[in-house]
Short mmCIF file of C-alpha atoms in Angstrom, two decimals:
data_model
loop_
_atom_site.label_atom_id
_atom_site.label_comp_id
_atom_site.label_asym_id
_atom_site.label_seq_id
_atom_site.Cartn_x
_atom_site.Cartn_y
_atom_site.Cartn_z
CA MET A 1125 153.73 112.48 59.02
CA SER A 1126 157.42 112.16 59.84
CA ALA A 1127 159.86 114.87 58.76
CA TYR A 1128 161.48 112.28 56.49
CA HIS A 1129 158.28 111.84 54.45
CA GLN A 1130 157.30 115.51 54.46
CA ASP A 1131 156.37 116.58 50.94
CA GLN A 1132 155.70 120.29 51.36
CA LYS A 1133 157.25 123.26 53.11
CA SER A 1134 155.96 124.73 56.34
CA ASN A 1135 153.67 127.76 56.15
CA GLN A 1136 156.07 129.39 58.64
CA VAL A 1137 158.79 129.88 56.03
CA SER A 1138 158.93 132.57 53.37
CA ASP A 1139 158.15 132.12 49.71
CA ARG A 1140 161.89 132.32 49.00
CA TYR A 1141 162.50 129.08 50.91
CA SER A 1142 163.17 126.19 48.57
CA PHE A 1143 161.79 122.93 49.97
CA ILE A 1144 163.62 119.66 49.32
CA ASN A 1145 162.29 116.31 50.47
CA THR A 1146 164.65 114.45 52.76
CA TRP A 1147 163.65 111.21 51.07
CA LYS A 1148 164.93 112.58 47.79
CA VAL A 1149 168.40 113.16 49.22
CA ASP A 1150 168.15 109.79 50.94
CA GLN A 1151 167.58 108.06 47.61
CA ILE A 1152 170.64 109.77 46.12
CA ILE A 1153 172.78 108.61 49.04
CA ARG A 1154 171.43 105.05 48.91
CA ALA A 1155 172.23 104.92 45.20
CA LYS A 1156 175.90 105.25 46.17
CA GLY A 1157 175.75 102.03 48.20
CA PHE A 1158 174.92 103.47 51.63
CA GLU A 1159 172.35 101.81 53.87
CA VAL A 1160 170.29 103.48 56.60
CA LYS A 1161 171.47 102.44 60.05
CA SER A 1162 169.18 104.63 62.15
CA TYR A 1163 166.72 107.50 61.96
CA GLN A 1164 165.94 110.08 64.63
CA GLU A 1165 163.84 113.21 64.77
CA ASN A 1166 163.37 115.77 67.51
CA SER A 1167 160.12 115.80 69.44
CA THR A 1168 158.20 119.07 69.38
CA ASN A 1169 155.53 120.64 71.55
CA LYS A 1170 154.42 122.94 68.77
CA ARG A 1171 151.78 121.38 66.57
CA GLU A 1172 152.74 123.61 63.63
CA ASN A 1173 156.30 122.18 63.72
CA GLU A 1174 155.23 118.54 63.63
CA GLY A 1175 156.63 116.90 60.52
CA PHE A 1176 159.05 119.74 59.86
CA GLN A 1177 161.43 119.40 62.82
CA THR A 1178 165.13 118.55 62.84
CA HIS A 1179 165.88 114.96 61.85
CA LEU A 1180 169.03 112.89 61.47
CA ILE A 1181 169.90 109.77 59.47
CA ARG A 1182 173.00 107.66 60.06
CA TYR A 1183 174.25 105.62 57.10
CA GLU A 1184 176.73 102.76 56.89
CA HIS A 1185 178.57 101.40 53.87
CA PRO A 1186 180.13 97.94 53.41
CA GLY A 1187 183.34 99.53 52.17
CA LEU A 1188 183.70 101.68 55.31
CA LYS A 1189 183.51 98.90 57.90
CA LEU A 1190 186.71 98.25 59.84
CA ARG A 1191 187.56 95.55 62.35
CA ASP A 1192 186.27 97.29 65.49
CA ARG A 1193 184.19 100.10 64.05
CA SER A 1194 182.61 101.56 60.96
CA ILE A 1195 182.84 105.04 59.49
CA GLU A 1196 179.37 106.49 58.93
CA LEU A 1197 177.75 109.19 56.88
CA ILE A 1198 175.33 111.42 58.79
CA LEU A 1199 172.58 113.55 57.25
CA LEU A 1200 171.04 116.40 59.27
CA ASN A 1201 168.09 118.44 58.05
CA ASN A 1202 164.90 120.27 58.99
CA HIS A 1203 162.10 121.89 57.00
CA LEU A 1204 161.71 125.07 59.06
CA GLY A 1205 164.27 127.08 57.11
CA GLN A 1206 166.69 126.98 60.04
CA LYS A 1207 169.59 125.18 58.36
CA PRO A 1208 170.74 123.61 55.11
CA PHE A 1209 171.30 119.89 54.72
CA ASN A 1210 174.42 118.95 56.65
CA LEU A 1211 176.48 115.91 55.74
CA MET A 1212 178.94 114.82 58.42
CA ALA A 1213 181.24 111.92 59.17
CA GLY A 1214 180.59 109.66 62.12
CA VAL A 1215 182.14 106.62 63.78
CA PHE A 1216 180.25 103.66 65.23
CA GLU A 1217 182.12 101.61 67.83
CA PHE A 1218 180.98 97.97 67.81
CA ALA A 1219 182.14 97.16 71.36
CA CYS A 1220 180.09 99.82 73.09
CA SER A 1221 177.57 100.74 70.37
CA ASN A 1222 178.71 104.35 70.57
CA GLY A 1223 177.58 106.60 67.74
CA LEU A 1224 180.28 109.24 67.52
CA ILE A 1225 180.36 112.37 65.37
CA VAL A 1226 183.64 113.86 64.24
CA GLY A 1227 184.41 117.47 65.10
CA ASN A 1228 184.44 120.64 63.07
CA CYS A 1229 188.14 120.19 62.36
CA TYR A 1230 186.93 117.94 59.51
CA ASN A 1231 184.30 120.39 58.24
CA ASN A 1232 180.61 119.81 57.58
CA PHE A 1233 179.46 119.64 54.00
CA LYS A 1234 176.35 121.72 53.47
CA VAL A 1235 173.85 121.40 50.65
CA TYR A 1236 171.64 124.46 50.52
CA HIS A 1237 167.98 124.09 49.62
CA LYS A 1238 168.18 126.91 47.11
CA GLY A 1239 169.92 125.72 43.98
CA PHE A 1240 169.72 122.09 45.11
CA THR A 1241 171.00 119.54 42.59
CA GLU A 1242 171.74 115.83 42.75
CA LEU A 1243 175.34 116.61 41.76
CA LYS A 1244 175.83 118.77 44.87
CA VAL A 1245 174.68 115.94 47.11
CA MET A 1246 176.96 113.43 45.40
CA SER A 1247 179.87 115.84 45.66
CA ALA A 1248 179.25 116.35 49.39
CA VAL A 1249 179.05 112.57 49.96
CA ASN A 1250 182.35 112.12 48.13
CA ASP A 1251 183.94 114.86 50.26
CA VAL A 1252 182.90 113.07 53.46
CA VAL A 1253 184.25 109.74 52.18
CA LYS A 1254 187.60 111.42 51.44
CA LEU A 1255 187.92 112.13 55.17
CA VAL A 1256 187.99 108.42 56.07
CA PRO A 1257 191.81 107.96 55.90
CA LYS A 1258 192.34 110.99 58.13
CA ILE A 1259 189.73 109.77 60.63
CA LYS A 1260 191.27 106.29 60.73
CA ASN A 1261 194.70 107.83 61.28
CA ASN A 1262 193.45 109.97 64.16
CA ILE A 1263 191.77 107.00 65.84
CA GLU A 1264 194.98 104.98 65.60
CA GLN A 1265 197.06 107.86 66.97
CA TRP A 1266 194.69 108.50 69.87
CA GLY A 1267 194.60 104.79 70.64
CA ASN A 1268 198.39 104.82 71.08
CA LEU A 1269 198.47 108.04 73.07
CA ASP A 1270 198.58 107.51 76.84
CA LEU A 1271 197.38 110.30 79.12
CA THR A 1272 198.55 111.18 82.60
CA PRO A 1273 196.00 111.31 85.46
CA ILE A 1274 196.11 115.12 85.30
CA GLU A 1275 195.38 115.09 81.56
CA ARG A 1276 192.55 112.60 81.98
CA ALA A 1277 190.98 114.76 84.68
CA ALA A 1278 191.35 117.90 82.54
CA TYR A 1279 189.60 116.22 79.61
CA ALA A 1280 186.80 114.97 81.85
CA ARG A 1281 186.21 118.42 83.38
CA ALA A 1282 186.05 120.03 79.93
CA ALA A 1283 183.70 117.30 78.68
CA ILE A 1284 181.28 117.65 81.60
CA SER A 1285 181.30 121.44 81.24
CA LEU A 1286 180.47 121.05 77.57
CA ARG A 1287 177.10 119.62 78.52
CA TYR A 1288 176.44 121.27 81.89
CA GLN A 1289 178.40 124.56 81.75
CA GLY A 1290 179.88 124.04 85.20
CA LYS A 1291 176.51 123.48 86.90
CA VAL A 1292 177.35 119.92 87.98
CA GLN A 1293 180.34 119.19 90.23
CA VAL A 1294 181.24 115.58 89.57
CA ASP A 1295 183.57 113.31 91.53
CA LEU A 1296 186.06 112.78 88.70
CA ASP A 1297 187.60 109.64 90.20
CA HIS A 1298 184.21 107.96 90.11
CA PHE A 1299 183.22 109.42 86.75
CA LEU A 1300 186.40 108.16 85.07
CA ILE A 1301 185.86 104.52 86.06
CA PRO A 1302 185.46 102.63 82.74
CA LYS A 1303 182.27 100.69 82.06
CA ARG A 1304 184.10 97.98 80.10
CA SER A 1305 187.44 96.23 80.34
CA GLU A 1306 188.30 97.44 76.81
CA ASP A 1307 188.46 101.00 78.13
CA CYS A 1308 190.72 100.26 81.11
CA ASN A 1309 193.88 101.43 79.35
CA ARG A 1310 195.15 105.01 79.56
CA SER A 1311 194.73 105.93 75.89
CA LEU A 1312 193.01 109.09 74.72
CA TRP A 1313 190.69 107.07 72.47
CA SER A 1314 189.49 104.85 75.33
CA LEU A 1315 188.94 107.89 77.55
CA TYR A 1316 186.96 109.59 74.82
CA ASN A 1317 184.71 106.57 74.28
CA ASN A 1318 184.13 106.09 77.99
CA ILE A 1319 183.15 109.72 78.57
CA GLN A 1320 181.13 110.04 75.37
CA GLU A 1321 179.02 107.03 76.25
CA LYS A 1322 178.25 108.42 79.71
CA LEU A 1323 177.44 111.97 78.61
CA ILE A 1324 175.34 110.99 75.59
CA GLY A 1325 173.79 107.70 76.67
CA GLY A 1326 173.24 108.48 80.35
CA GLU A 1327 174.98 107.27 83.49
CA LYS A 1328 174.76 107.42 87.27
CA THR A 1329 177.79 109.01 88.88
CA ALA A 1330 178.90 110.52 92.17
CA LEU A 1331 179.08 114.23 92.94
CA LYS A 1332 181.75 115.92 95.04
CA ASN A 1333 179.26 116.20 97.91
CA GLY A 1334 178.82 112.43 97.93
CA ARG A 1335 175.36 112.39 96.42
CA THR A 1336 174.45 110.40 93.31
CA TYR A 1337 173.67 112.19 90.06
CA THR A 1338 172.23 110.75 86.86
CA PHE A 1339 173.28 112.02 83.46
CA LYS A 1340 170.08 111.70 81.47
CA LYS A 1341 170.26 110.33 77.96
CA LEU A 1342 170.52 113.14 75.44
CA ARG A 1343 167.48 113.13 73.17
CA SER A 1344 167.90 116.49 71.47
CA ILE A 1345 169.66 116.04 68.13
CA ASP A 1346 171.21 119.51 68.22
CA THR A 1347 172.57 119.13 71.77
CA SER A 1348 173.87 115.65 71.03
CA ILE A 1349 175.73 116.91 67.98
CA LYS A 1350 177.16 119.83 69.96
CA VAL A 1351 178.48 117.54 72.72
CA ASN A 1352 179.72 114.88 70.30
CA LYS A 1353 181.61 117.37 68.18
CA GLY A 1354 183.03 119.13 71.22
CA LEU A 1355 184.40 115.87 72.62
CA TRP A 1356 186.07 115.10 69.29
CA GLU A 1357 187.56 118.61 69.19
CA TYR A 1358 188.97 118.13 72.70
CA CYS A 1359 190.57 114.89 71.55
CA ASN A 1360 192.10 116.65 68.59
CA ALA A 1361 193.45 119.48 70.77
CA MET A 1362 194.83 117.05 73.35
CA GLY A 1363 196.44 114.97 70.62
CA LEU A 1364 198.14 118.01 69.09
CA LEU A 1365 199.50 119.07 72.50
CA LYS A 1366 200.93 115.63 73.13
CA GLU A 1367 202.49 115.48 69.66
CA LYS A 1368 204.34 118.70 70.47
CA GLY A 1369 205.59 117.22 73.74
CA GLN A 1370 203.45 119.56 75.78
CA SER A 1371 201.29 118.62 78.74
CA ILE A 1372 198.51 120.20 80.77
#
């Protein structure tokens, strides 16, 4: 049984844990006009965790589709008592099929299992939707913000460290080569998309010692969210620095 269809709590959680079916929240969200775009759940080596593990649903809405991208609603949950429902905003880029997740500067909206009500879910969904104008504004600003070679290299080093904690010494000149012509400009938004796609989706690149290294595709939901959010936060920090006329 998938975690989405799970209809009872794990015997590993206490009696105080209040179980809520993911499908129940899903139905509430769909009733507001959202459609499921994708579903993912973590793999587990522990048999007792099967069907209770972390899972993620990405939703799209006809009213949130833009010319080059769509703003998404993301639901994160597990049934092991490790976290409440999390509702987050995401961005899907049509050109590169990147599934982005906005950073903590926009807040996550949590719906706790205890005291769960349909109204709380609807309120959280509305709160995420209210972020759309701010997200669109940031994307436009970052798309018009050109970075110097030093700034691009600084962002790339921070991004790689976010996933590998300094354990991989990448040839930045090679790593920063765009995969598509659309990302050949010097904007912060193009840099972000280029690096996000490589770190999340996987990519062969060169190391400083001349050897080839392969970034494996991230399959862990928690790690993917951590990297995705971190990259967005770096964009936000870089954008604020540039707005103030400061440079790295």
